[in-house]
Amino acid sequence: MADRTESSISIAAAPGAVLDVIADFSDYPKWAGEVKAVTVLSEEGDGWPDQVQFTLDAGVIKDTYVLDYEWDLADDGTGVVSWSLVKATVLKAMNGSYTLGSTGDGTTVTYRLAVDLTIPMLGMLKRKAEKVIVDTALKELKKRVES
């Protein structure tokens, strides 16, 4: 699973405000179109969500899966939020991250994602699907943070 998709976007808000939206999993169904339900299964000792269950309906791909999160962040909200797949039905692997960097007057968010499915799919189609997921997620995140 060496191939991954990466894209960045600038958001007119401080990294801490962007991080607040990323970490508020219960609100994902309100702004992340394909996410239908989210449940935080466990939290780390510092209060950050550790394992989170998602129900996804992205047209041809419907799945309920659990991601394990790592939060490597500075006090100002800059840093990396990363995740890896714990269990799923259709997904075989899902590794990704948000990297938040301060631009002085806002935040640059870089989203990296690598997905593998249990169903056969050409690599080119998989990368295209990843690109749609990444670009849509970044646009929806920007809209949510800046609203």
mmCIF file of C-alpha atoms in Angstrom, residues 53-144:
data_model
loop_
_atom_site.group_PDB
_atom_site.id
_atom_site.type_symbol
_atom_site.label_atom_id
_atom_site.label_comp_id
_atom_site.label_asym_id
_atom_site.label_seq_id
_atom_site.Cartn_x
_atom_site.Cartn_y
_atom_site.Cartn_z
ATOM 1 C CA GLN A 53 -16.275 3.930 14.489
ATOM 2 C CA PHE A 54 -17.634 5.389 11.236
ATOM 3 C CA THR A 55 -20.552 4.381 9.028
ATOM 4 C CA LEU A 56 -19.805 5.380 5.446
ATOM 5 C CA ASP A 57 -22.121 5.511 2.449
ATOM 6 C CA ALA A 58 -20.108 6.695 -0.545
ATOM 7 C CA GLY A 59 -22.256 5.285 -3.338
ATOM 8 C CA VAL A 60 -20.654 2.026 -4.379
ATOM 9 C CA ILE A 61 -18.690 1.773 -1.115
ATOM 10 C CA LYS A 62 -20.739 1.278 2.019
ATOM 11 C CA ASP A 63 -18.948 0.184 5.190
ATOM 12 C CA THR A 64 -18.755 0.471 8.956
ATOM 13 C CA TYR A 65 -15.166 0.677 10.116
ATOM 14 C CA VAL A 66 -13.027 1.547 13.143
ATOM 15 C CA LEU A 67 -9.989 3.837 12.982
ATOM 16 C CA ASP A 68 -7.221 4.186 15.565
ATOM 17 C CA TYR A 69 -6.019 7.795 15.981
ATOM 18 C CA GLU A 70 -2.680 9.309 16.989
ATOM 19 C CA TRP A 71 -2.498 12.977 18.009
ATOM 20 C CA ASP A 72 0.987 14.506 17.646
ATOM 21 C CA LEU A 73 0.201 18.168 18.235
ATOM 22 C CA ALA A 74 1.643 21.354 19.683
ATOM 23 C CA ASP A 75 -0.358 23.538 22.056
ATOM 24 C CA ASP A 76 -1.310 25.889 19.190
ATOM 25 C CA GLY A 77 -2.956 23.073 17.207
ATOM 26 C CA THR A 78 -0.169 22.574 14.670
ATOM 27 C CA GLY A 79 1.094 19.058 14.072
ATOM 28 C CA VAL A 80 -0.261 15.774 12.767
ATOM 29 C CA VAL A 81 -3.447 13.808 13.361
ATOM 30 C CA SER A 82 -3.026 10.335 11.864
ATOM 31 C CA TRP A 83 -5.142 7.214 11.696
ATOM 32 C CA SER A 84 -5.036 3.577 10.697
ATOM 33 C CA LEU A 85 -7.718 0.983 10.128
ATOM 34 C CA VAL A 86 -8.539 -1.397 12.985
ATOM 35 C CA LYS A 87 -11.443 -3.292 11.413
ATOM 36 C CA ALA A 88 -13.891 -3.055 8.526
ATOM 37 C CA THR A 89 -15.851 -5.138 6.035
ATOM 38 C CA VAL A 90 -15.116 -3.588 2.621
ATOM 39 C CA LEU A 91 -11.938 -1.690 3.524
ATOM 40 C CA LYS A 92 -8.771 -3.757 3.867
ATOM 41 C CA ALA A 93 -6.571 -0.801 4.861
ATOM 42 C CA MET A 94 -7.007 2.934 5.434
ATOM 43 C CA ASN A 95 -4.070 4.994 6.597
ATOM 44 C CA GLY A 96 -4.187 8.747 6.581
ATOM 45 C CA SER A 97 -3.283 11.990 8.241
ATOM 46 C CA TYR A 98 -4.060 15.662 8.535
ATOM 47 C CA THR A 99 -0.978 17.869 8.924
ATOM 48 C CA LEU A 100 -1.798 21.340 10.242
ATOM 49 C CA GLY A 101 0.660 24.195 9.752
ATOM 50 C CA SER A 102 0.297 27.840 10.717
ATOM 51 C CA THR A 103 0.569 30.413 7.931
ATOM 52 C CA GLY A 104 0.373 33.421 10.234
ATOM 53 C CA ASP A 105 -3.080 34.430 9.025
ATOM 54 C CA GLY A 106 -4.542 30.943 8.802
ATOM 55 C CA THR A 107 -3.771 27.255 8.480
ATOM 56 C CA THR A 108 -2.516 24.992 5.732
ATOM 57 C CA VAL A 109 -4.012 21.509 6.020
ATOM 58 C CA THR A 110 -2.404 18.635 4.131
ATOM 59 C CA TYR A 111 -4.461 15.444 3.897
ATOM 60 C CA ARG A 112 -2.706 12.179 3.021
ATOM 61 C CA LEU A 113 -4.702 9.006 2.397
ATOM 62 C CA ALA A 114 -4.014 5.437 1.292
ATOM 63 C CA VAL A 115 -6.930 3.013 0.973
ATOM 64 C CA ASP A 116 -7.090 -0.645 0.044
ATOM 65 C CA LEU A 117 -10.310 -2.576 -0.523
ATOM 66 C CA THR A 118 -11.250 -6.225 -0.104
ATOM 67 C CA ILE A 119 -12.895 -6.048 -3.546
ATOM 68 C CA PRO A 120 -10.619 -5.956 -6.601
ATOM 69 C CA MET A 121 -10.112 -2.519 -8.146
ATOM 70 C CA LEU A 122 -7.608 -1.178 -10.632
ATOM 71 C CA GLY A 123 -4.933 0.964 -9.009
ATOM 72 C CA MET A 124 -5.800 3.889 -11.259
ATOM 73 C CA LEU A 125 -9.464 3.778 -10.167
ATOM 74 C CA LYS A 126 -8.478 3.443 -6.511
ATOM 75 C CA ARG A 127 -6.204 6.515 -6.722
ATOM 76 C CA LYS A 128 -9.003 8.467 -8.442
ATOM 77 C CA ALA A 129 -11.430 7.498 -5.660
ATOM 78 C CA GLU A 130 -8.847 8.537 -3.048
ATOM 79 C CA LYS A 131 -8.404 11.896 -4.801
ATOM 80 C CA VAL A 132 -12.152 12.528 -4.741
ATOM 81 C CA ILE A 133 -12.290 11.581 -1.028
ATOM 82 C CA VAL A 134 -9.319 13.804 -0.130
ATOM 83 C CA ASP A 135 -10.430 16.833 -2.169
ATOM 84 C CA THR A 136 -14.021 16.600 -0.944
ATOM 85 C CA ALA A 137 -12.936 16.203 2.689
ATOM 86 C CA LEU A 138 -10.644 19.240 2.496
ATOM 87 C CA LYS A 139 -13.316 21.411 0.854
ATOM 88 C CA GLU A 140 -15.926 20.329 3.410
ATOM 89 C CA LEU A 141 -13.491 20.915 6.292
ATOM 90 C CA LYS A 142 -12.682 24.414 4.999
ATOM 91 C CA LYS A 143 -16.365 25.254 4.592
ATOM 92 C CA ARG A 144 -17.167 23.979 8.117
#
